[in-house]
Amino acid sequence: MTVTPGKSDSATVGEVSEPPVADGSILVEGLLTGICGTDLELVSGAFGSGRPGSDHLVIGHESLGRVLEAPIGSGFAPGDLVAGVVRRPDPVPCPACARGEWDFCRNGLYTERGIKEMDGYGAERWRVDPYFAVLVPAELRELGVLVEPASILTKAWEQVDQVGARSWFGPQHVLVTGAGPIGLLAALIARQRGYDVHVLDRVTDGPKPELVRALGGTYLTDLSQLGVVPDVVIEATGAGQLVFDCASLLPPAGVMCLAGIHPGPATVDVQLDALVRQLVVRNAALVGTVNAGKRHYADAVDVLLAADRAWLQRLITRTVPLSQWPDALVREPDDIKVVVDLQG
């Protein structure tokens, strides 16, 4: 699956060379790749860059593959299921990358599979360095394609814990805004932690409300329906007005984690001084998060293993063959996750 970086509507299925050995010593047969908002923006030409000197970019950063070849001592063997880490540290490296925290890269020289200066996993074969490969237990099967998106949320919850630790922190009520894959996985983790979960989305019927209720959560279509004060907000829409409204709800020492980016510019008329006053007086905190480190992928595997398999399967509403991509980008309104079958 390729695009011409910076050119809109350039998405196509095309022939590419065998993955270079420089990408890693593990050769993988690509099985599935998930499509998300980042891929839609890449297709629109909003951003993205290929390998230096290349006029195309193989996209696909939500990956699942089967090992074909792996060196002895790598920790992997032919037949293993694997997911690939997205981000790579910069070559300098900056202080964060030098400590394995490349998702906090300070100089912007990092690379990302399928997004920035490295081909992604949306191909029939790809290579990966053992350090950037994550073993997916066989029992997860095709659900292993959810490891990357789940890693975004395991990191988000790690950030919430770290920020909350500045004070006594015993969250009970959680509000998640947006019931797409990111929001639903955030709600899943919250329920696994034993929290009371409320999920806000505009959709009134279909799989989203059903998935929330199946978790034991409360589904909302308007903030006025929220009958509790949320100790934690996981914001997965990026909509400016909603961010403002939810931040205003935070109690003393409350934490709001911003994990969504709105696809287009928007002007929001808000009383920012009033919000700042509330945040300061209540010692509340807003923190942004993007991407994930290697440990978050391992945590994501644990989350998926602990989840109900039937519930996870319902997140994947459509699996399409590679030949039908990029037509698969035209989604139904209620779609949760579109997955491309790289071998089908």
mmCIF file of C-alpha atoms in Angstrom:
data_model
loop_
_atom_site.group_PDB
_atom_site.id
_atom_site.type_symbol
_atom_site.label_atom_id
_atom_site.label_comp_id
_atom_site.label_asym_id
_atom_site.label_seq_id
_atom_site.Cartn_x
_atom_site.Cartn_y
_atom_site.Cartn_z
ATOM 1 C CA MET A 1 0.000 0.000 0.000
ATOM 2 C CA THR A 2 1.772 3.139 -1.203
ATOM 3 C CA VAL A 3 1.246 6.876 -1.373
ATOM 4 C CA THR A 4 3.229 9.713 -2.884
ATOM 5 C CA PRO A 5 4.047 11.851 0.160
ATOM 6 C CA GLY A 6 2.460 15.266 0.035
ATOM 7 C CA LYS A 7 0.210 14.400 -2.929
ATOM 8 C CA SER A 8 -3.486 13.933 -2.324
ATOM 9 C CA ASP A 9 -5.357 10.892 -3.608
ATOM 10 C CA SER A 10 -2.151 9.108 -4.605
ATOM 11 C CA ALA A 11 -2.937 5.919 -2.694
ATOM 12 C CA THR A 12 -2.461 2.771 -4.748
ATOM 13 C CA VAL A 13 -1.546 -0.903 -4.641
ATOM 14 C CA GLY A 14 1.786 -1.334 -6.387
ATOM 15 C CA GLU A 15 4.894 -3.425 -6.812
ATOM 16 C CA VAL A 16 7.805 -2.570 -4.525
ATOM 17 C CA SER A 17 11.246 -4.083 -4.070
ATOM 18 C CA GLU A 18 11.972 -6.749 -1.488
ATOM 19 C CA PRO A 19 12.429 -5.157 1.958
ATOM 20 C CA PRO A 20 16.080 -4.163 2.443
ATOM 21 C CA VAL A 21 18.150 -6.049 5.002
ATOM 22 C CA ALA A 22 18.931 -2.667 6.546
ATOM 23 C CA ASP A 23 15.362 -2.642 7.896
ATOM 24 C CA GLY A 24 16.154 -5.598 10.154
ATOM 25 C CA SER A 25 17.300 -9.196 10.317
ATOM 26 C CA ILE A 26 13.795 -10.643 10.804
ATOM 27 C CA LEU A 27 11.880 -11.278 7.574
ATOM 28 C CA VAL A 28 8.127 -11.184 8.087
ATOM 29 C CA GLU A 29 5.145 -12.205 6.003
ATOM 30 C CA GLY A 30 2.688 -9.347 6.413
ATOM 31 C CA LEU A 31 -0.752 -10.593 7.431
ATOM 32 C CA LEU A 32 -2.862 -7.624 8.492
ATOM 33 C CA THR A 33 -2.561 -3.894 8.854
ATOM 34 C CA GLY A 34 -5.080 -1.549 10.453
ATOM 35 C CA ILE A 35 -6.224 1.727 8.899
ATOM 36 C CA CYS A 36 -6.569 4.759 11.162
ATOM 37 C CA GLY A 37 -6.919 8.522 10.929
ATOM 38 C CA THR A 38 -3.169 8.906 10.415
ATOM 39 C CA ASP A 39 -3.406 6.828 7.231
ATOM 40 C CA LEU A 40 -6.320 8.938 6.007
ATOM 41 C CA GLU A 41 -4.199 12.070 6.479
ATOM 42 C CA LEU A 42 -1.284 10.432 4.653
ATOM 43 C CA VAL A 43 -3.606 9.655 1.742
ATOM 44 C CA SER A 44 -4.853 13.248 1.747
ATOM 45 C CA GLY A 45 -1.264 14.479 1.385
ATOM 46 C CA ALA A 46 -1.389 16.383 4.670
ATOM 47 C CA PHE A 47 1.982 15.000 5.768
ATOM 48 C CA GLY A 48 4.314 12.028 5.416
ATOM 49 C CA SER A 49 7.754 11.437 3.925
ATOM 50 C CA GLY A 50 9.392 8.461 2.236
ATOM 51 C CA ARG A 51 12.882 7.063 2.440
ATOM 52 C CA PRO A 52 15.494 9.636 1.386
ATOM 53 C CA GLY A 53 15.540 9.681 -2.402
ATOM 54 C CA SER A 54 12.262 7.772 -2.783
ATOM 55 C CA ASP A 55 9.124 9.218 -4.373
ATOM 56 C CA HIS A 56 6.768 6.836 -2.583
ATOM 57 C CA LEU A 57 6.009 5.614 0.919
ATOM 58 C CA VAL A 58 4.696 2.194 1.898
ATOM 59 C CA ILE A 59 2.160 3.009 4.593
ATOM 60 C CA GLY A 60 0.715 0.847 7.358
ATOM 61 C CA HIS A 61 1.887 1.227 10.948
ATOM 62 C CA GLU A 62 -0.654 -1.012 12.720
ATOM 63 C CA SER A 63 0.901 -4.362 11.910
ATOM 64 C CA LEU A 64 0.607 -8.102 12.310
ATOM 65 C CA GLY A 65 2.878 -10.565 10.557
ATOM 66 C CA ARG A 66 4.322 -14.066 10.707
ATOM 67 C CA VAL A 67 8.073 -14.580 10.957
ATOM 68 C CA LEU A 68 9.616 -16.238 7.893
ATOM 69 C CA GLU A 69 13.286 -15.923 8.852
ATOM 70 C CA ALA A 70 14.950 -14.925 12.141
ATOM 71 C CA PRO A 71 18.572 -15.184 13.270
ATOM 72 C CA ILE A 72 19.456 -17.578 16.064
ATOM 73 C CA GLY A 73 19.450 -15.806 19.413
ATOM 74 C CA SER A 74 17.050 -13.087 18.275
ATOM 75 C CA GLY A 75 14.242 -14.371 20.500
ATOM 76 C CA PHE A 76 12.066 -15.098 17.465
ATOM 77 C CA ALA A 77 11.540 -18.160 15.296
ATOM 78 C CA PRO A 78 9.791 -18.907 11.997
ATOM 79 C CA GLY A 79 6.047 -19.123 12.536
ATOM 80 C CA ASP A 80 5.929 -16.594 15.389
ATOM 81 C CA LEU A 81 3.362 -13.812 15.172
ATOM 82 C CA VAL A 82 4.855 -10.342 15.547
ATOM 83 C CA ALA A 83 3.885 -6.686 15.553
ATOM 84 C CA GLY A 84 6.365 -3.968 14.671
ATOM 85 C CA VAL A 85 7.123 -0.895 16.744
ATOM 86 C CA VAL A 86 6.385 2.310 14.794
ATOM 87 C CA ARG A 87 8.914 4.892 15.941
ATOM 88 C CA ARG A 88 12.719 4.667 15.775
ATOM 89 C CA PRO A 89 15.129 6.836 17.772
ATOM 90 C CA ASP A 90 17.033 9.573 16.021
ATOM 91 C CA PRO A 91 20.646 8.820 15.057
ATOM 92 C CA VAL A 92 22.207 11.560 17.195
ATOM 93 C CA PRO A 93 20.586 10.535 19.650
ATOM 94 C CA CYS A 94 18.825 13.134 21.770
ATOM 95 C CA PRO A 95 18.773 12.556 25.561
ATOM 96 C CA ALA A 96 15.300 10.976 25.426
ATOM 97 C CA CYS A 97 16.096 8.631 22.516
ATOM 98 C CA ALA A 98 19.363 7.620 24.195
ATOM 99 C CA ARG A 99 17.310 6.346 27.139
ATOM 100 C CA GLY A 100 14.815 4.388 25.042
ATOM 101 C CA GLU A 101 12.142 7.094 25.317
ATOM 102 C CA TRP A 102 12.018 7.802 21.581
ATOM 103 C CA ASP A 103 8.349 8.714 21.772
ATOM 104 C CA PHE A 104 9.623 11.830 23.608
ATOM 105 C CA CYS A 105 12.282 12.664 20.963
ATOM 106 C CA ARG A 106 13.525 16.213 21.584
ATOM 107 C CA ASN A 107 14.961 17.144 18.179
ATOM 108 C CA GLY A 108 12.418 15.671 15.756
ATOM 109 C CA LEU A 109 14.961 13.499 13.950
ATOM 110 C CA TYR A 110 13.144 10.261 14.757
ATOM 111 C CA THR A 111 11.740 8.069 11.958
ATOM 112 C CA GLU A 112 8.429 6.210 11.872
ATOM 113 C CA ARG A 113 7.453 3.110 9.925
ATOM 114 C CA GLY A 114 4.841 3.996 7.341
ATOM 115 C CA ILE A 115 4.778 7.669 8.307
ATOM 116 C CA LYS A 116 8.155 9.404 8.348
ATOM 117 C CA GLU A 117 11.204 8.428 6.272
ATOM 118 C CA MET A 118 10.697 4.660 6.642
ATOM 119 C CA ASP A 119 8.444 2.304 4.708
ATOM 120 C CA GLY A 120 5.658 0.809 6.758
ATOM 121 C CA TYR A 121 4.188 -2.618 7.283
ATOM 122 C CA GLY A 122 1.515 -2.480 4.565
ATOM 123 C CA ALA A 123 3.284 -4.960 2.307
ATOM 124 C CA GLU A 124 3.299 -8.701 1.683
ATOM 125 C CA ARG A 125 6.777 -8.895 3.243
ATOM 126 C CA TRP A 126 8.649 -6.590 5.580
ATOM 127 C CA ARG A 127 11.734 -6.672 7.750
ATOM 128 C CA VAL A 128 12.221 -5.536 11.306
ATOM 129 C CA ASP A 129 15.070 -5.414 13.802
ATOM 130 C CA PRO A 130 14.509 -7.839 16.721
ATOM 131 C CA TYR A 131 14.588 -4.926 19.168
ATOM 132 C CA PHE A 132 11.626 -3.326 17.386
ATOM 133 C CA ALA A 133 9.603 -6.535 17.043
ATOM 134 C CA VAL A 134 6.953 -7.504 19.591
ATOM 135 C CA LEU A 135 6.026 -11.158 20.053
ATOM 136 C CA VAL A 136 2.269 -11.695 19.736
ATOM 137 C CA PRO A 137 0.969 -14.807 21.542
ATOM 138 C CA ALA A 138 -0.519 -17.309 19.103
ATOM 139 C CA GLU A 139 -3.827 -17.353 20.978
ATOM 140 C CA LEU A 140 -4.490 -13.736 19.977
ATOM 141 C CA ARG A 141 -4.386 -14.691 16.285
ATOM 142 C CA GLU A 142 -5.715 -11.844 14.093
ATOM 143 C CA LEU A 143 -6.448 -9.723 17.161
ATOM 144 C CA GLY A 144 -2.705 -9.063 17.334
ATOM 145 C CA VAL A 145 -3.282 -6.281 14.805
ATOM 146 C CA LEU A 146 -4.684 -4.293 17.749
ATOM 147 C CA VAL A 147 -1.334 -4.287 19.601
ATOM 148 C CA GLU A 148 -0.171 -0.958 18.144
ATOM 149 C CA PRO A 149 -3.366 1.013 18.824
ATOM 150 C CA ALA A 150 -3.583 -0.566 22.293
ATOM 151 C CA SER A 151 -0.001 0.563 22.985
ATOM 152 C CA ILE A 152 -1.118 4.175 22.551
ATOM 153 C CA LEU A 153 -3.530 3.687 25.453
ATOM 154 C CA THR A 154 -1.214 1.753 27.739
ATOM 155 C CA LYS A 155 1.140 4.707 27.413
ATOM 156 C CA ALA A 156 -1.728 7.151 28.020
ATOM 157 C CA TRP A 157 -2.654 5.373 31.244
ATOM 158 C CA GLU A 158 1.007 5.282 32.298
ATOM 159 C CA GLN A 159 1.089 9.058 31.824
ATOM 160 C CA VAL A 160 -2.085 9.471 33.894
ATOM 161 C CA ASP A 161 -0.550 7.409 36.693
ATOM 162 C CA GLN A 162 2.696 9.381 36.639
ATOM 163 C CA VAL A 163 0.969 12.767 36.670
ATOM 164 C CA GLY A 164 -1.508 11.631 39.316
ATOM 165 C CA ALA A 165 1.341 10.459 41.545
ATOM 166 C CA ARG A 166 2.260 14.083 42.312
ATOM 167 C CA SER A 167 -0.579 13.906 44.879
ATOM 168 C CA TRP A 168 -2.732 11.320 46.581
ATOM 169 C CA PHE A 169 -4.524 9.780 43.625
ATOM 170 C CA GLY A 170 -7.362 7.282 43.859
ATOM 171 C CA PRO A 171 -9.420 7.635 40.679
ATOM 172 C CA GLN A 172 -12.868 6.085 40.601
ATOM 173 C CA HIS A 173 -14.725 7.752 37.733
ATOM 174 C CA VAL A 174 -13.309 7.938 34.196
ATOM 175 C CA LEU A 175 -14.687 9.821 31.217
ATOM 176 C CA VAL A 176 -13.566 8.788 27.725
ATOM 177 C CA THR A 177 -14.501 11.079 24.844
ATOM 178 C CA GLY A 178 -14.779 9.422 21.449
ATOM 179 C CA ALA A 179 -15.831 5.800 20.940
ATOM 180 C CA GLY A 180 -13.524 4.952 18.067
ATOM 181 C CA PRO A 181 -10.782 2.330 18.484
ATOM 182 C CA ILE A 182 -8.651 4.567 20.706
ATOM 183 C CA GLY A 183 -11.536 5.565 22.960
ATOM 184 C CA LEU A 184 -12.860 2.020 23.261
ATOM 185 C CA LEU A 185 -9.419 0.618 24.091
ATOM 186 C CA ALA A 186 -9.027 3.371 26.696
ATOM 187 C CA ALA A 187 -12.365 2.309 28.189
ATOM 188 C CA LEU A 188 -11.298 -1.342 28.125
ATOM 189 C CA ILE A 189 -8.185 -0.598 30.167
ATOM 190 C CA ALA A 190 -10.170 1.556 32.582
ATOM 191 C CA ARG A 191 -12.600 -1.298 33.185
ATOM 192 C CA GLN A 192 -9.725 -3.756 33.628
ATOM 193 C CA ARG A 193 -8.504 -1.410 36.363
ATOM 194 C CA GLY A 194 -11.899 -1.494 38.040
ATOM 195 C CA TYR A 195 -12.917 2.094 37.320
ATOM 196 C CA ASP A 196 -16.444 3.368 36.681
ATOM 197 C CA VAL A 197 -16.339 4.263 32.984
ATOM 198 C CA HIS A 198 -18.416 6.717 30.954
ATOM 199 C CA VAL A 199 -17.886 7.041 27.183
ATOM 200 C CA LEU A 200 -19.101 10.035 25.167
ATOM 201 C CA ASP A 201 -19.760 9.878 21.411
ATOM 202 C CA ARG A 202 -22.194 11.411 18.924
ATOM 203 C CA VAL A 203 -23.448 8.076 17.516
ATOM 204 C CA THR A 204 -26.754 7.003 19.028
ATOM 205 C CA ASP A 205 -26.903 3.348 17.932
ATOM 206 C CA GLY A 206 -24.841 0.624 16.294
ATOM 207 C CA PRO A 207 -21.701 -1.101 17.607
ATOM 208 C CA LYS A 208 -20.275 1.777 19.658
ATOM 209 C CA PRO A 209 -22.970 1.983 22.380
ATOM 210 C CA GLU A 210 -23.194 -1.811 22.439
ATOM 211 C CA LEU A 211 -19.444 -2.228 22.916
ATOM 212 C CA VAL A 212 -19.393 0.262 25.785
ATOM 213 C CA ARG A 213 -22.296 -1.424 27.537
ATOM 214 C CA ALA A 214 -20.720 -4.837 27.021
ATOM 215 C CA LEU A 215 -17.749 -3.552 29.033
ATOM 216 C CA GLY A 216 -20.064 -2.521 31.842
ATOM 217 C CA GLY A 217 -19.622 1.159 30.994
ATOM 218 C CA THR A 218 -22.130 3.967 30.540
ATOM 219 C CA TYR A 219 -22.623 5.394 27.051
ATOM 220 C CA LEU A 220 -23.379 9.114 26.656
ATOM 221 C CA THR A 221 -24.262 11.304 23.695
ATOM 222 C CA ASP A 222 -24.178 14.582 25.639
ATOM 223 C CA LEU A 223 -22.006 15.773 28.526
ATOM 224 C CA SER A 224 -25.137 16.851 30.379
ATOM 225 C CA GLN A 225 -25.855 13.131 30.883
ATOM 226 C CA LEU A 226 -22.702 12.683 32.948
ATOM 227 C CA GLY A 227 -23.812 12.265 36.536
ATOM 228 C CA VAL A 228 -20.367 12.051 38.147
ATOM 229 C CA VAL A 229 -17.234 14.153 38.439
ATOM 230 C CA PRO A 230 -14.516 12.442 36.366
ATOM 231 C CA ASP A 231 -11.205 11.955 38.160
ATOM 232 C CA VAL A 232 -9.622 11.124 34.799
ATOM 233 C CA VAL A 233 -10.549 12.149 31.269
ATOM 234 C CA ILE A 234 -9.071 10.369 28.253
ATOM 235 C CA GLU A 235 -9.807 12.700 25.330
ATOM 236 C CA ALA A 236 -9.698 10.888 21.973
ATOM 237 C CA THR A 237 -11.415 13.335 19.607
ATOM 238 C CA GLY A 238 -9.162 16.393 19.529
ATOM 239 C CA ALA A 239 -12.241 18.613 19.190
ATOM 240 C CA GLY A 240 -11.324 21.940 20.786
ATOM 241 C CA GLN A 241 -14.670 22.807 22.359
ATOM 242 C CA LEU A 242 -15.014 19.345 23.848
ATOM 243 C CA VAL A 243 -11.492 19.509 25.265
ATOM 244 C CA PHE A 244 -12.383 22.814 26.937
ATOM 245 C CA ASP A 245 -15.690 21.516 28.286
ATOM 246 C CA CYS A 246 -14.139 18.349 29.727
ATOM 247 C CA ALA A 247 -11.157 20.167 31.238
ATOM 248 C CA SER A 248 -13.628 22.371 33.087
ATOM 249 C CA LEU A 249 -15.054 19.258 34.771
ATOM 250 C CA LEU A 250 -11.813 18.133 36.401
ATOM 251 C CA PRO A 251 -11.813 17.956 40.216
ATOM 252 C CA PRO A 252 -8.845 18.778 42.479
ATOM 253 C CA ALA A 253 -5.781 16.802 41.261
ATOM 254 C CA GLY A 254 -7.770 15.543 38.267
ATOM 255 C CA VAL A 255 -5.895 14.513 35.124
ATOM 256 C CA MET A 256 -6.908 14.862 31.512
ATOM 257 C CA CYS A 257 -4.879 13.004 28.888
ATOM 258 C CA LEU A 258 -5.173 14.303 25.323
ATOM 259 C CA ALA A 259 -4.789 11.400 22.887
ATOM 260 C CA GLY A 260 -6.719 12.648 19.867
ATOM 261 C CA ILE A 261 -5.980 15.119 17.074
ATOM 262 C CA HIS A 262 -8.796 16.771 15.150
ATOM 263 C CA PRO A 263 -8.367 16.293 11.375
ATOM 264 C CA GLY A 264 -9.019 19.909 10.449
ATOM 265 C CA PRO A 265 -8.521 23.446 11.793
ATOM 266 C CA ALA A 266 -11.294 24.875 13.912
ATOM 267 C CA THR A 267 -11.890 28.149 15.702
ATOM 268 C CA VAL A 268 -13.211 27.819 19.235
ATOM 269 C CA ASP A 269 -14.475 30.763 21.234
ATOM 270 C CA VAL A 270 -13.721 29.923 24.875
ATOM 271 C CA GLN A 271 -13.077 31.788 28.106
ATOM 272 C CA LEU A 272 -9.505 30.603 28.457
ATOM 273 C CA ASP A 273 -8.778 32.722 31.541
ATOM 274 C CA ALA A 274 -11.626 31.009 33.380
ATOM 275 C CA LEU A 275 -10.296 27.574 32.449
ATOM 276 C CA VAL A 276 -6.779 28.483 33.546
ATOM 277 C CA ARG A 277 -8.140 29.677 36.878
ATOM 278 C CA GLN A 278 -9.985 26.374 37.382
ATOM 279 C CA LEU A 279 -6.933 24.302 36.517
ATOM 280 C CA VAL A 280 -4.666 26.314 38.819
ATOM 281 C CA VAL A 281 -7.048 26.440 41.769
ATOM 282 C CA ARG A 282 -7.830 22.718 41.503
ATOM 283 C CA ASN A 283 -4.248 21.602 40.833
ATOM 284 C CA ALA A 284 -5.631 19.813 37.768
ATOM 285 C CA ALA A 285 -3.409 18.787 34.872
ATOM 286 C CA LEU A 286 -3.650 18.406 31.112
ATOM 287 C CA VAL A 287 -1.089 16.193 29.382
ATOM 288 C CA GLY A 288 -0.689 15.248 25.740
ATOM 289 C CA THR A 289 0.504 11.866 24.491
ATOM 290 C CA VAL A 290 1.406 10.397 21.114
ATOM 291 C CA ASN A 291 3.081 7.219 19.870
ATOM 292 C CA ALA A 292 4.463 4.639 22.306
ATOM 293 C CA GLY A 293 7.681 3.111 23.601
ATOM 294 C CA LYS A 294 8.599 -0.557 23.474
ATOM 295 C CA ARG A 295 7.355 -1.307 26.993
ATOM 296 C CA HIS A 296 3.933 0.007 26.050
ATOM 297 C CA TYR A 297 3.668 -2.611 23.301
ATOM 298 C CA ALA A 298 4.392 -5.349 25.845
ATOM 299 C CA ASP A 299 1.744 -3.843 28.134
ATOM 300 C CA ALA A 300 -0.671 -3.776 25.187
ATOM 301 C CA VAL A 301 -0.205 -7.513 24.646
ATOM 302 C CA ASP A 302 -1.110 -8.089 28.319
ATOM 303 C CA VAL A 303 -4.232 -5.926 27.967
ATOM 304 C CA LEU A 304 -5.410 -7.844 24.904
ATOM 305 C CA LEU A 305 -4.708 -11.213 26.535
ATOM 306 C CA ALA A 306 -6.837 -10.201 29.533
ATOM 307 C CA ALA A 307 -9.728 -8.954 27.379
ATOM 308 C CA ASP A 308 -12.729 -10.877 26.140
ATOM 309 C CA ARG A 309 -11.802 -12.155 22.673
ATOM 310 C CA ALA A 310 -15.337 -11.792 21.310
ATOM 311 C CA TRP A 311 -15.418 -8.149 22.441
ATOM 312 C CA LEU A 312 -12.083 -7.429 20.754
ATOM 313 C CA GLN A 313 -13.249 -9.122 17.560
ATOM 314 C CA ARG A 314 -16.157 -6.687 17.390
ATOM 315 C CA LEU A 315 -13.699 -3.788 17.147
ATOM 316 C CA ILE A 316 -12.682 -5.048 13.707
ATOM 317 C CA THR A 317 -15.806 -4.338 11.701
ATOM 318 C CA ARG A 318 -14.383 -4.833 8.208
ATOM 319 C CA THR A 319 -11.499 -6.850 6.811
ATOM 320 C CA VAL A 320 -10.806 -6.095 3.153
ATOM 321 C CA PRO A 321 -8.344 -7.689 0.719
ATOM 322 C CA LEU A 322 -5.301 -5.731 -0.365
ATOM 323 C CA SER A 323 -6.699 -5.467 -3.890
ATOM 324 C CA GLN A 324 -9.609 -3.369 -2.592
ATOM 325 C CA TRP A 325 -7.402 -0.808 -0.906
ATOM 326 C CA PRO A 326 -7.632 2.248 -1.098
ATOM 327 C CA ASP A 327 -11.377 1.876 -1.760
ATOM 328 C CA ALA A 328 -11.546 0.585 1.830
ATOM 329 C CA LEU A 329 -10.896 4.132 3.025
ATOM 330 C CA VAL A 330 -14.529 4.992 2.308
ATOM 331 C CA ARG A 331 -15.956 3.932 5.643
ATOM 332 C CA GLU A 332 -19.424 3.390 6.947
ATOM 333 C CA PRO A 333 -20.297 5.885 9.710
ATOM 334 C CA ASP A 334 -20.472 3.149 12.337
ATOM 335 C CA ASP A 335 -17.231 1.436 11.395
ATOM 336 C CA ILE A 336 -14.854 0.947 14.306
ATOM 337 C CA LYS A 337 -11.769 -0.468 12.609
ATOM 338 C CA VAL A 338 -10.955 -1.313 9.009
ATOM 339 C CA VAL A 339 -8.227 -3.941 8.560
ATOM 340 C CA VAL A 340 -6.475 -4.806 5.318
ATOM 341 C CA ASP A 341 -5.642 -8.460 4.579
ATOM 342 C CA LEU A 342 -2.176 -8.278 3.001
ATOM 343 C CA GLN A 343 -2.291 -11.864 1.736
ATOM 344 C CA GLY A 344 -5.967 -12.081 0.722
#
